[in-house]
Amino acid sequence: NRNKISENHFRYVCFSLFKNRARTFWKFSQMLFVYMTSRSNKT
């Protein structure tokens, strides 16, 4: 049942890509938030 294995592998790859992208986006948004707050505090 090779097709089933490839389908599961494809789903796993998509899921891992989405997870990594979500993590990087979360880090980026946190950094942006800290940057904006520090800028607003300086002025």
Backbone atoms as SQL, in Angstrom:
CREATE TABLE atoms (id INTEGER PRIMARY KEY, chain TEXT, resi INTEGER, resn TEXT, atom TEXT, x REAL, y REAL, z REAL);
INSERT INTO atoms VALUES
  (1, 'A', 1, 'ASN', 'N', 0.860, -1.200, 0.000),
  (2, 'A', 1, 'ASN', 'CA', 0.000, 0.000, 0.000),
  (3, 'A', 1, 'ASN', 'C', 0.890, 1.242, 0.000),
  (4, 'A', 2, 'ARG', 'N', 1.553, 1.453, -1.099),
  (5, 'A', 2, 'ARG', 'CA', 2.534, 2.520, -1.186),
  (6, 'A', 2, 'ARG', 'C', 1.869, 3.892, -1.256),
  (7, 'A', 3, 'ASN', 'N', 0.715, 3.963, -1.894),
  (8, 'A', 3, 'ASN', 'CA', 0.059, 5.254, -2.058),
  (9, 'A', 3, 'ASN', 'C', -0.330, 5.855, -0.703),
  (10, 'A', 4, 'LYS', 'N', -0.783, 5.006, 0.206),
  (11, 'A', 4, 'LYS', 'CA', -1.188, 5.485, 1.523),
  (12, 'A', 4, 'LYS', 'C', 0.002, 6.078, 2.273),
  (13, 'A', 5, 'ILE', 'N', 1.149, 5.416, 2.165),
  (14, 'A', 5, 'ILE', 'CA', 2.339, 5.901, 2.859),
  (15, 'A', 5, 'ILE', 'C', 2.754, 7.262, 2.308),
  (16, 'A', 6, 'SER', 'N', 2.745, 7.407, 0.998),
  (17, 'A', 6, 'SER', 'CA', 3.145, 8.681, 0.401),
  (18, 'A', 6, 'SER', 'C', 2.157, 9.778, 0.792),
  (19, 'A', 7, 'GLU', 'N', 0.887, 9.435, 0.871),
  (20, 'A', 7, 'GLU', 'CA', -0.118, 10.435, 1.255),
  (21, 'A', 7, 'GLU', 'C', 0.118, 10.895, 2.690),
  (22, 'A', 8, 'ASN', 'N', 0.405, 9.940, 3.583),
  (23, 'A', 8, 'ASN', 'CA', 0.685, 10.308, 4.970),
  (24, 'A', 8, 'ASN', 'C', 1.954, 11.154, 5.063),
  (25, 'A', 9, 'HIS', 'N', 2.955, 10.792, 4.268),
  (26, 'A', 9, 'HIS', 'CA', 4.213, 11.543, 4.280),
  (27, 'A', 9, 'HIS', 'C', 3.978, 12.969, 3.797),
  (28, 'A', 10, 'PHE', 'N', 3.195, 13.124, 2.741),
  (29, 'A', 10, 'PHE', 'CA', 2.894, 14.448, 2.206),
  (30, 'A', 10, 'PHE', 'C', 2.168, 15.295, 3.245),
  (31, 'A', 11, 'ARG', 'N', 1.219, 14.668, 3.940),
  (32, 'A', 11, 'ARG', 'CA', 0.470, 15.390, 4.972),
  (33, 'A', 11, 'ARG', 'C', 1.399, 15.816, 6.105),
  (34, 'A', 12, 'TYR', 'N', 2.319, 14.918, 6.487),
  (35, 'A', 12, 'TYR', 'CA', 3.253, 15.225, 7.566),
  (36, 'A', 12, 'TYR', 'C', 4.172, 16.381, 7.176),
  (37, 'A', 13, 'VAL', 'N', 4.644, 16.370, 5.918),
  (38, 'A', 13, 'VAL', 'CA', 5.526, 17.446, 5.460),
  (39, 'A', 13, 'VAL', 'C', 4.785, 18.774, 5.470),
  (40, 'A', 14, 'CYS', 'N', 3.544, 18.779, 4.992),
  (41, 'A', 14, 'CYS', 'CA', 2.756, 20.016, 4.986),
  (42, 'A', 14, 'CYS', 'C', 2.534, 20.515, 6.410),
  (43, 'A', 15, 'PHE', 'N', 2.230, 19.574, 7.308),
  (44, 'A', 15, 'PHE', 'CA', 1.966, 19.954, 8.687),
  (45, 'A', 15, 'PHE', 'C', 3.205, 20.546, 9.341),
  (46, 'A', 16, 'SER', 'N', 4.377, 19.916, 9.107),
  (47, 'A', 16, 'SER', 'CA', 5.611, 20.420, 9.707),
  (48, 'A', 16, 'SER', 'C', 5.966, 21.784, 9.135),
  (49, 'A', 17, 'LEU', 'N', 5.753, 21.967, 7.830),
  (50, 'A', 17, 'LEU', 'CA', 6.017, 23.270, 7.216),
  (51, 'A', 17, 'LEU', 'C', 5.120, 24.334, 7.835),
  (52, 'A', 18, 'PHE', 'N', 3.851, 24.008, 7.982),
  (53, 'A', 18, 'PHE', 'CA', 2.907, 24.967, 8.555),
  (54, 'A', 18, 'PHE', 'C', 3.285, 25.297, 10.001),
  (55, 'A', 19, 'LYS', 'N', 3.716, 24.264, 10.752),
  (56, 'A', 19, 'LYS', 'CA', 4.076, 24.474, 12.146),
  (57, 'A', 19, 'LYS', 'C', 5.294, 25.392, 12.245),
  (58, 'A', 20, 'ASN', 'N', 6.303, 25.124, 11.397),
  (59, 'A', 20, 'ASN', 'CA', 7.503, 25.961, 11.429),
  (60, 'A', 20, 'ASN', 'C', 7.166, 27.388, 11.039),
  (61, 'A', 21, 'ARG', 'N', 6.331, 27.548, 10.025),
  (62, 'A', 21, 'ARG', 'CA', 5.969, 28.897, 9.584),
  (63, 'A', 21, 'ARG', 'C', 5.206, 29.627, 10.684),
  (64, 'A', 22, 'ALA', 'N', 4.314, 28.916, 11.372),
  (65, 'A', 22, 'ALA', 'CA', 3.546, 29.547, 12.446),
  (66, 'A', 22, 'ALA', 'C', 4.483, 29.979, 13.569),
  (67, 'A', 23, 'ARG', 'N', 5.496, 29.149, 13.870),
  (68, 'A', 23, 'ARG', 'CA', 6.421, 29.482, 14.944),
  (69, 'A', 23, 'ARG', 'C', 7.247, 30.711, 14.580),
  (70, 'A', 24, 'THR', 'N', 7.732, 30.757, 13.334),
  (71, 'A', 24, 'THR', 'CA', 8.533, 31.909, 12.922),
  (72, 'A', 24, 'THR', 'C', 7.673, 33.167, 12.885),
  (73, 'A', 25, 'PHE', 'N', 6.426, 33.023, 12.438),
  (74, 'A', 25, 'PHE', 'CA', 5.529, 34.175, 12.405),
  (75, 'A', 25, 'PHE', 'C', 5.257, 34.681, 13.826),
  (76, 'A', 26, 'TRP', 'N', 5.092, 33.742, 14.781),
  (77, 'A', 26, 'TRP', 'CA', 4.854, 34.125, 16.166),
  (78, 'A', 26, 'TRP', 'C', 6.058, 34.867, 16.726),
  (79, 'A', 27, 'LYS', 'N', 7.276, 34.366, 16.426),
  (80, 'A', 27, 'LYS', 'CA', 8.494, 35.031, 16.886),
  (81, 'A', 27, 'LYS', 'C', 8.601, 36.422, 16.282),
  (82, 'A', 28, 'PHE', 'N', 8.307, 36.518, 14.987),
  (83, 'A', 28, 'PHE', 'CA', 8.397, 37.804, 14.291),
  (84, 'A', 28, 'PHE', 'C', 7.402, 38.802, 14.883),
  (85, 'A', 29, 'SER', 'N', 6.177, 38.361, 15.153),
  (86, 'A', 29, 'SER', 'CA', 5.172, 39.270, 15.710),
  (87, 'A', 29, 'SER', 'C', 5.576, 39.717, 17.118),
  (88, 'A', 30, 'GLN', 'N', 6.169, 38.799, 17.892),
  (89, 'A', 30, 'GLN', 'CA', 6.629, 39.183, 19.229),
  (90, 'A', 30, 'GLN', 'C', 7.730, 40.230, 19.144),
  (91, 'A', 31, 'MET', 'N', 8.686, 40.013, 18.228),
  (92, 'A', 31, 'MET', 'CA', 9.771, 40.961, 18.053),
  (93, 'A', 31, 'MET', 'C', 9.229, 42.320, 17.607),
  (94, 'A', 32, 'LEU', 'N', 8.275, 42.282, 16.699),
  (95, 'A', 32, 'LEU', 'CA', 7.682, 43.528, 16.206),
  (96, 'A', 32, 'LEU', 'C', 6.964, 44.261, 17.335),
  (97, 'A', 33, 'PHE', 'N', 6.257, 43.511, 18.168),
  (98, 'A', 33, 'PHE', 'CA', 5.544, 44.120, 19.295),
  (99, 'A', 33, 'PHE', 'C', 6.520, 44.782, 20.264),
  (100, 'A', 34, 'VAL', 'N', 7.615, 44.079, 20.572),
  (101, 'A', 34, 'VAL', 'CA', 8.619, 44.643, 21.482),
  (102, 'A', 34, 'VAL', 'C', 9.242, 45.887, 20.869),
  (103, 'A', 35, 'TYR', 'N', 9.501, 45.825, 19.554),
  (104, 'A', 35, 'TYR', 'CA', 10.108, 46.974, 18.870),
  (105, 'A', 35, 'TYR', 'C', 9.181, 48.182, 18.911),
  (106, 'A', 36, 'MET', 'N', 7.907, 47.959, 18.654),
  (107, 'A', 36, 'MET', 'CA', 6.949, 49.062, 18.654),
  (108, 'A', 36, 'MET', 'C', 6.794, 49.654, 20.056),
  (109, 'A', 37, 'THR', 'N', 6.726, 48.809, 21.062),
  (110, 'A', 37, 'THR', 'CA', 6.554, 49.316, 22.424),
  (111, 'A', 37, 'THR', 'C', 7.784, 50.103, 22.860),
  (112, 'A', 38, 'SER', 'N', 8.979, 49.628, 22.508),
  (113, 'A', 38, 'SER', 'CA', 10.188, 50.359, 22.888),
  (114, 'A', 38, 'SER', 'C', 10.240, 51.698, 22.169),
  (115, 'A', 39, 'ARG', 'N', 9.799, 51.726, 20.915),
  (116, 'A', 39, 'ARG', 'CA', 9.793, 52.986, 20.163),
  (117, 'A', 39, 'ARG', 'C', 8.800, 53.977, 20.776),
  (118, 'A', 40, 'SER', 'N', 7.632, 53.474, 21.150),
  (119, 'A', 40, 'SER', 'CA', 6.621, 54.385, 21.705),
  (120, 'A', 40, 'SER', 'C', 7.046, 54.873, 23.090),
  (121, 'A', 41, 'ASN', 'N', 7.804, 54.071, 23.813),
  (122, 'A', 41, 'ASN', 'CA', 8.260, 54.499, 25.136),
  (123, 'A', 41, 'ASN', 'C', 9.341, 55.566, 25.030),
  (124, 'A', 42, 'LYS', 'N', 10.155, 55.494, 23.987),
  (125, 'A', 42, 'LYS', 'CA', 11.244, 56.459, 23.830),
  (126, 'A', 42, 'LYS', 'C', 10.701, 57.853, 23.541),
  (127, 'A', 43, 'THR', 'N', 9.689, 57.956, 22.715),
  (128, 'A', 43, 'THR', 'CA', 9.191, 59.272, 22.305),
  (129, 'A', 43, 'THR', 'C', 8.417, 59.941, 23.440);
